[in-house]
Structures are given as C-alpha cells and as structure tokens.
C-alpha cells in the first residue's frame, strides 16, 4: 500500500478514455482487466497472485464452478462432458419450452389445435417444437450415458455415494419430465402412451392405493381435461423445480469432492481429487470455459443441423379415447417396462420389479464394498453392469410391437401398406402416384407408375409372407380399389379375402382417404421447402 | 499448460466459430423457407382434416346423405349438389349473412328439425357433443371441411346431373325463384313429385310408402339377399319370405312388420343403424298401418303413379 498517493497527473484524453473503457471491462468480467484478458488469449500462464480467480469470488454464476480442475479430469475421454451436457440440455429444454408455452393452452379443446396452429402460422414454430422434442429425447439418453460412465469408472464409490444417489433421482425426474411432456400435444400417440403409463401406477398394491394414485395422476378415471392440466403442471412447473433442487444438491457434491481422477492415477482406496498439485492445475478461466463453450456450441450446431435437415417431431391424429390405435407403444425409454408387462403381470412388471430396480440402483455404492475403482479389480461389477444393459436392450426389444403382438394377418398387411397412424408406403408415394382403378393381387401388375408398381409389389409380397407366417390365412388375395371420392380426395379401399382353416371364406375391408395436399411428416425434409419446384410439384399432382 | 490439452487454444476457438457458423446457416436456411413451409403445413393439415372428415362422413352421414353426397329422396338432401352450393343459403335467407361453411357447421352441430309435413322423414339430429350428439368439436369441424370439399364437383353439375331435391320447408315467393342462377339459365332445379301429405285417415298403402319416405331407404323391387342388401334399410322385394333375419317372425310376419313400423328399435338387424324414425305410429292410423303391412306382404302389390296431391293418375 502506498503511504502517500502521487500527485494527480493530467492524462491525455484518449488515455483517460481507454482507462475508463478498461474499467467497464473489469466491471463486466467481474475482475479481469483487458491486459489480463490479452494474456489469456495469448495462452500466458497466470501471474502471482492469480488475478484470474477474482471472478470466481465476485460473480454468482462463476462462484458455483471450481476455479481450477485436475488436468486428468479435463480430458474429454474421461467424462465425455456428459454431466455438463445434461445440464445444458435442461437449459436448452427450458428455453425452447418457454417459447412453446406462448402458443399452447392445456385443454383438450385447444391443445391439438394449438399444435397445428404452431406448425401452420408461427414462424420458426416447427423448428422450436422439433428442437424441444429432439432435446428431450437426447436428454434422457445423455443422462443415462452419464450414469453408465459413472458406473464404469466406479466414480460412485466413497465419498461420492450420495452424489450417485441424487444422480439416480435426477435420472428418474428426467424420465418423468420427458414422459409428462409426451401427453401435451394431445394426439393419439400421446394419449395412449400416457394411458398405458398411468395404468401401471394402478397396479400399486393394495388395490385402493393403486386406484387413488391412478386417479390423482389422471384427474378422473380416464385421461381428460383434468389429466392434461395435471401433466402440464407437472411438466412445466413441479418437475423442473424438483430437478433444479436435486441438480444443485448433486452439483454441490460434485464440486465438494471434485471429479474423481482416472483410477490409475491414485492408490486404491485413496481419493486425491481435491489435492491437485500446482503443476497439474487447469484453470477454469480461460481453458475450461473455452473448452466447455466450444463443446456446447458444437453440440448445439449438431442438434440444430439434424433438426433442420432430418428430424420432424411426430404429430398423429387428435387423441380419441374411443379408438385404441392398432399398436400402442410407450415412449422408447419405457419399452423395457412394456416388455416386462408382456411376460409378467401388472403388479410385478409395473410396480415391484421397477421399484426394486430403482432401490438397487440407488443402493449400488452402499452394496459395492470393493474399494478399488480400477477396471481389473472390478470385473464382477463391470460384467454385471453389461449384463444388466443387455437385459435392458432385450426387454426393450420385447416391448416393441415386433415381439409377441400380432394382429389379424389381413389387418397387419394393410397396416404395413397404409397404417392408421404414421406414413406407410401408400402415403409416402402420395396422392399423385396412386392412379384410379382396381388392382387385383392375383393379376400381373400393369401400371406405368414405377412407385405405384412398387406398392402393388409389396402388397403381393406381404400377402405371401403372412400366408406362410399365419396358420389361419390360406390362399389370400387382395384388391385395391382407388376411386375419386371428391375433388383432390382419393378413396383407397383395401380388401383381402382368404380361406380359414374351417374352409370358410373370410373377408376384410379397410377404407382410407388420401388428400392431395396432406403431407405426412416422415415424408419430407425441411430442406425441400426451399426448392421452388417443390410447391409446383405439389400443385401439379 | 497448453500442452496438456489435446487441441490447442486456437483450434478450439476455430471450432467454436465453425459451430456458430453452422447454427447461423441452419437458422438462416429455416428463415428463408419458413413462408413456404407454413403454406405447405397449412394445406397439409387442411388436407388431413378432409381425410378425417371423410371417415366420419362414411360412418355417420352417408347412410342418409349418400356415399357420394347425392342425398336420398325423402330422407336427406343432396350435399354434392350445385343447388346446395349456390342457392341453399339464399333460400334460407342467409345469403350474405353467414357463409355456407358456417351454415353446414351449425346444421351438423345442432341438427335441423324437420316439420312433420315436409318431405324429410328424418330429423337431422344434433351431432356435436355440445348439443348432446356423439361427435367432438374437432370432428364436426372435419366433417364440415369434407362436405365443403364437394364444392368443386358440385359446381360443375348440369341440371340433369344435380341430385338436388327441393327443400319444401322453405317458402319461396315465385319472383325469387331464379335468384342466383341467372348466369347459367340452362340450369333449373327439377321439382320432384311429393309436395304435401294427405291428412290421416283413409290413405292408400302405396301412397303412404312414398309420402312418408319409406321408399327413401327401402327398395320395393329388389330382393334382400346377401348379394343385394339395401344400403340404408332392408330391401322389400322378398319381404313375404320373412325369417331370414328373425326366424321366430316367420310364424307371424304381419306382427313383425307392424312392430318394426311402430317401434323400430324393438328388433334391429345389426348391420343397420337406427335411422328408421320411431314416430310412424303417430303419423298413420292403426288401420292404415295394418293395410300397409298387408300391402307389403303381398307379392303382387301395385304401386300407382300419383300427382302432387296424391291423386292416382295412371288409371
């Protein structure tokens, strides 16, 4: 400290201006001067005392982050930044979600109409919805991968048992967040997936408790206005708040104990994550910040590009409680539950097994007494983890309609060519590739349209496949009659006749209409919208 | 310190810039095509609404209004009709007041009661759940979109092609008869025969069969057989050979037919919906019903040609 301040000197005006600007810079960066900032950009080592630490003390957002990391844990291949990415995706979902909330009202009368309005009339509306949807799917995946990484590196071991436990809770909250958002578009996909999901809660013993839980979730014996409002509030208010709470508990523990080092770098039973030698410190400012920033920017770029060019969030027909879709499926991350439900009864598959699994997952750090985190010492843990993962995948496959669900063969054939929901070949080739006329599967295909010939080919092929596959489906033959029902509206009548084992002739008929302008979402990439001929092509159909 | 990293400080900066660039390009491309995208989406969802409406129409409306919207004489008016798209709104005094689309919406949603003395035997019931009907609001919207989609074909119809039937519930002063069609004088609606119903009492069965619109759903000269089923109601060509559907009726066919007229829901063949009006008991005397039943059961029954007042003109 100077004993006596020097006599004030008169500075030239431009130096005074620079000094004022420097002051503003220091103010905005919570303590980094322009000189220090240039040194950072040059890659100079911090001086002593390290003035780059000031923001960690002064700025709220930075005080949560550690000021330096151990060099080993900053390597990408140690954590893959999955925890950071999970947090980022939560922020991403919050931002896109709030934008979507502007055009949405959670009532059965408006929800679906609002979806269509968002797609039809809101600039960037479809982009926001697609981003929100892809972010939600990704978040479930990334949080799960984060858990798998933590498991494989044994990072849940002391002193991080509680961190793991809160992490499992965060995974559960993430699943429920994603699932509660599923209902909001109020389409068939949403309605029936959530009907299946909540019906599992009904299996909680004893019976009246299950009924009460189901009633609380749905707001009525069946999902309706109350159920939608409840899921909406869960999705936009309760679950995010719960997630934020557990996130801070989780992250506080992460900072408190530090990120566990690669197992080879410390003795078995030791934890030296917080004792970082001076020569192995990597400061958050600027290295790690830049690292994280670049990483998140790159991920955002990938998500945006995939969404813009490849991904469309599905929107099926409006929810119809009177009509169960042909194959009802849960969201993909609950396929394993649906698979369990096919082999066990509702109480076991819906309540007891998932409950025990969840408790076991949370209890892993307390059950696994092996002090070593090294791969060579934890073969049992690694192998059981892989077995559990493979089991999950098999159960998930069993949860898809591919396993042990089979409708009537005739219905399966038509469902493949022109499904109730989704696209199918017929809607994919579209209105203009389906000429009027009657087409018999027993007669040779005579059509000039190559796309339509492919459809008829597939019709014949599917009939053969199902004749072999299904025991009670003999000598099937099909008729496709295409008529012009109205201007720009064709009626496709699918008729299948076959002989049952009893020798009687059986008959199946399904009518579907196809409008010239209806475009099913899997059918187009957004990039095509930019092509001027695209509109003309549609007009000329 | 830098050497500890896989990538250099500078290359990270470049990666960050490249990523930002990709984001800007993607959002920019989207911005450029938003106008087209919204137009395509709007048409897409309109198209899908019509597809949904077609299913609802086929399941609920086609029985009376016809598979092609051609209507059914005495039961329900034609919708795929030039008259319907050009004149109907004026005839109900709503030209310039409401749109045809809203008129159709209101009719579907809230129904349209017919007067007993008009030629429409059935009342259009309310279809929207708002008025106690079976359809949700969005389904009504879709079916209206489907009906309105008849416009293009309907407007191309000539007079002989228009399946139009006059709406007798609308009183039309003669001087207003031709409003709205002056541009196309060739097209004049063909007025159909039945204009009023004689008072209850001593009416002939063949007159009643036409005047009460039984003929709208039941064909007299076609047999009811697996290969030829009446679309809206059973054909009566072979009604004297009862028992196909209800074996116990074979013993007393007259009683069965009478029951079907007086309370149609007492026994109904599954493939038919409940389109049969249940008020015939109040529109005919007991004696008239008995004679109608006997006439139906007679394989050699005679149907006379009649004028608008119901007088026989073929003798």
Short mmCIF file of C-alpha atoms in Angstrom, two decimals, chain A residues 40-43 71 74 112 116 118-127 279 281-282 286-288 290-291 294 297-298 300-301 304-305 308-309 315-322 427 485-489 513-521 524 526 529-530 534-535 538-539, chain B residues 1-2 4-20 22-23 25-34 36-48 50-52 54-55 58 67-68 80 134 136 138-139 142 145-150 152-153:
data_model
loop_
_atom_site.label_atom_id
_atom_site.label_comp_id
_atom_site.label_asym_id
_atom_site.label_seq_id
_atom_site.Cartn_x
_atom_site.Cartn_y
_atom_site.Cartn_z
CA UNK A 40 -5.29 -15.30 -21.52
CA UNK A 41 -5.80 -15.19 -25.27
CA UNK A 42 -2.05 -15.46 -25.80
CA UNK A 43 -2.05 -18.50 -23.55
CA UNK A 71 -5.57 -31.85 -15.57
CA UNK A 74 -10.36 -32.23 -18.14
CA UNK A 112 -54.04 -30.21 -30.53
CA UNK A 116 -51.40 -27.29 -35.72
CA UNK A 118 -47.92 -23.59 -34.22
CA UNK A 119 -46.95 -25.57 -37.31
CA UNK A 120 -49.11 -23.57 -39.71
CA UNK A 121 -48.85 -19.98 -38.58
CA UNK A 122 -45.86 -19.44 -36.34
CA UNK A 123 -42.53 -18.61 -37.97
CA UNK A 124 -39.91 -20.98 -36.52
CA UNK A 125 -42.75 -22.72 -34.68
CA UNK A 126 -41.98 -26.09 -36.17
CA UNK A 127 -38.25 -25.60 -35.56
CA UNK A 279 1.73 -28.06 -11.84
CA UNK A 281 -3.93 -27.39 -12.33
CA UNK A 282 -6.04 -26.32 -15.26
CA UNK A 286 -9.90 -19.42 -19.62
CA UNK A 287 -9.09 -23.02 -20.57
CA UNK A 288 -12.01 -25.00 -19.21
CA UNK A 290 -13.42 -22.22 -23.62
CA UNK A 291 -13.42 -25.99 -23.69
CA UNK A 294 -16.79 -24.87 -27.68
CA UNK A 297 -21.60 -24.80 -29.28
CA UNK A 298 -20.62 -27.85 -31.33
CA UNK A 300 -25.91 -27.14 -30.42
CA UNK A 301 -24.74 -26.96 -34.03
CA UNK A 304 -29.75 -27.71 -34.99
CA UNK A 305 -28.44 -29.22 -38.21
CA UNK A 308 -33.35 -28.65 -39.67
CA UNK A 309 -32.46 -31.30 -42.21
CA UNK A 315 -47.98 -35.40 -34.61
CA UNK A 316 -50.61 -38.07 -35.10
CA UNK A 317 -54.38 -37.80 -35.22
CA UNK A 318 -56.07 -35.96 -32.39
CA UNK A 319 -56.47 -38.00 -29.21
CA UNK A 320 -59.53 -40.22 -29.46
CA UNK A 321 -60.42 -42.03 -26.25
CA UNK A 322 -62.91 -44.16 -28.22
CA UNK A 427 -48.84 -42.13 -48.16
CA UNK A 485 -64.26 -39.58 -53.81
CA UNK A 486 -64.12 -35.81 -54.10
CA UNK A 487 -62.01 -33.25 -55.86
CA UNK A 488 -58.42 -33.83 -54.66
CA UNK A 489 -59.53 -36.70 -52.46
CA UNK A 513 -58.79 -41.47 -47.79
CA UNK A 514 -55.84 -39.58 -49.16
CA UNK A 515 -55.89 -35.87 -49.92
CA UNK A 516 -53.63 -34.27 -52.49
CA UNK A 517 -52.22 -31.77 -50.02
CA UNK A 518 -51.77 -33.99 -46.99
CA UNK A 519 -48.11 -34.43 -46.30
CA UNK A 520 -47.04 -36.95 -43.75
CA UNK A 521 -44.14 -35.80 -41.66
CA UNK A 524 -40.27 -34.56 -46.36
CA UNK A 526 -37.34 -29.25 -44.35
CA UNK A 529 -39.26 -26.39 -48.63
CA UNK A 530 -36.68 -24.07 -50.09
CA UNK A 534 -41.50 -28.24 -54.59
CA UNK A 535 -44.68 -26.22 -54.38
CA UNK A 538 -47.45 -30.39 -55.30
CA UNK A 539 -49.77 -28.20 -57.29
CA UNK B 1 -0.22 -25.62 -19.59
CA UNK B 2 -1.48 -25.64 -23.14
CA UNK B 4 -1.76 -30.72 -21.59
CA UNK B 5 -4.68 -30.31 -23.97
CA UNK B 6 -5.45 -32.41 -26.95
CA UNK B 7 -6.29 -29.38 -29.05
CA UNK B 8 -4.73 -26.02 -29.00
CA UNK B 9 -6.36 -22.89 -27.76
CA UNK B 10 -6.57 -21.54 -31.29
CA UNK B 11 -8.14 -24.60 -32.84
CA UNK B 12 -10.77 -24.58 -30.12
CA UNK B 13 -11.62 -21.02 -30.99
CA UNK B 14 -11.91 -22.06 -34.62
CA UNK B 15 -14.17 -24.97 -33.69
CA UNK B 16 -16.36 -22.59 -31.75
CA UNK B 17 -16.56 -20.22 -34.69
CA UNK B 18 -17.36 -23.03 -37.12
CA UNK B 19 -20.13 -24.29 -34.84
CA UNK B 20 -21.60 -20.82 -34.54
CA UNK B 22 -23.32 -23.82 -38.74
CA UNK B 23 -26.04 -22.67 -36.33
CA UNK B 25 -26.62 -21.08 -41.52
CA UNK B 26 -29.22 -23.61 -40.32
CA UNK B 27 -31.40 -20.94 -38.74
CA UNK B 28 -30.92 -18.75 -41.82
CA UNK B 29 -32.00 -21.53 -44.16
CA UNK B 30 -35.01 -22.14 -41.99
CA UNK B 31 -35.88 -18.44 -42.00
CA UNK B 32 -35.68 -18.39 -45.77
CA UNK B 33 -38.08 -21.29 -46.22
CA UNK B 34 -40.48 -20.52 -43.38
CA UNK B 36 -43.23 -21.88 -47.93
CA UNK B 37 -43.14 -24.30 -45.05
CA UNK B 38 -46.06 -22.63 -43.32
CA UNK B 39 -48.07 -22.65 -46.53
CA UNK B 40 -47.38 -26.33 -47.10
CA UNK B 41 -48.19 -27.13 -43.50
CA UNK B 42 -51.46 -25.20 -43.68
CA UNK B 43 -52.52 -27.13 -46.77
CA UNK B 44 -51.27 -30.34 -45.23
CA UNK B 45 -53.46 -30.00 -42.16
CA UNK B 46 -56.44 -28.87 -44.22
CA UNK B 47 -55.99 -31.98 -46.36
CA UNK B 48 -55.74 -34.21 -43.34
CA UNK B 50 -60.75 -33.54 -45.02
CA UNK B 51 -59.38 -37.09 -44.76
CA UNK B 52 -60.64 -37.29 -41.17
CA UNK B 54 -64.32 -38.45 -44.95
CA UNK B 55 -64.10 -41.23 -42.36
CA UNK B 58 -68.78 -42.52 -44.25
CA UNK B 67 -71.93 -42.30 -50.15
CA UNK B 68 -71.29 -39.65 -52.79
CA UNK B 80 -72.84 -32.87 -53.63
CA UNK B 134 -71.82 -38.15 -30.46
CA UNK B 136 -66.39 -33.93 -30.59
CA UNK B 138 -62.93 -31.16 -33.89
CA UNK B 139 -64.81 -33.99 -35.60
CA UNK B 142 -63.50 -32.04 -40.03
CA UNK B 145 -64.46 -29.49 -44.25
CA UNK B 146 -65.32 -32.71 -46.06
CA UNK B 147 -68.81 -31.55 -47.03
CA UNK B 148 -67.46 -28.21 -48.24
CA UNK B 149 -64.96 -30.11 -50.38
CA UNK B 150 -67.88 -31.20 -52.61
CA UNK B 152 -65.64 -28.23 -56.88
CA UNK B 153 -67.56 -31.17 -58.36
#
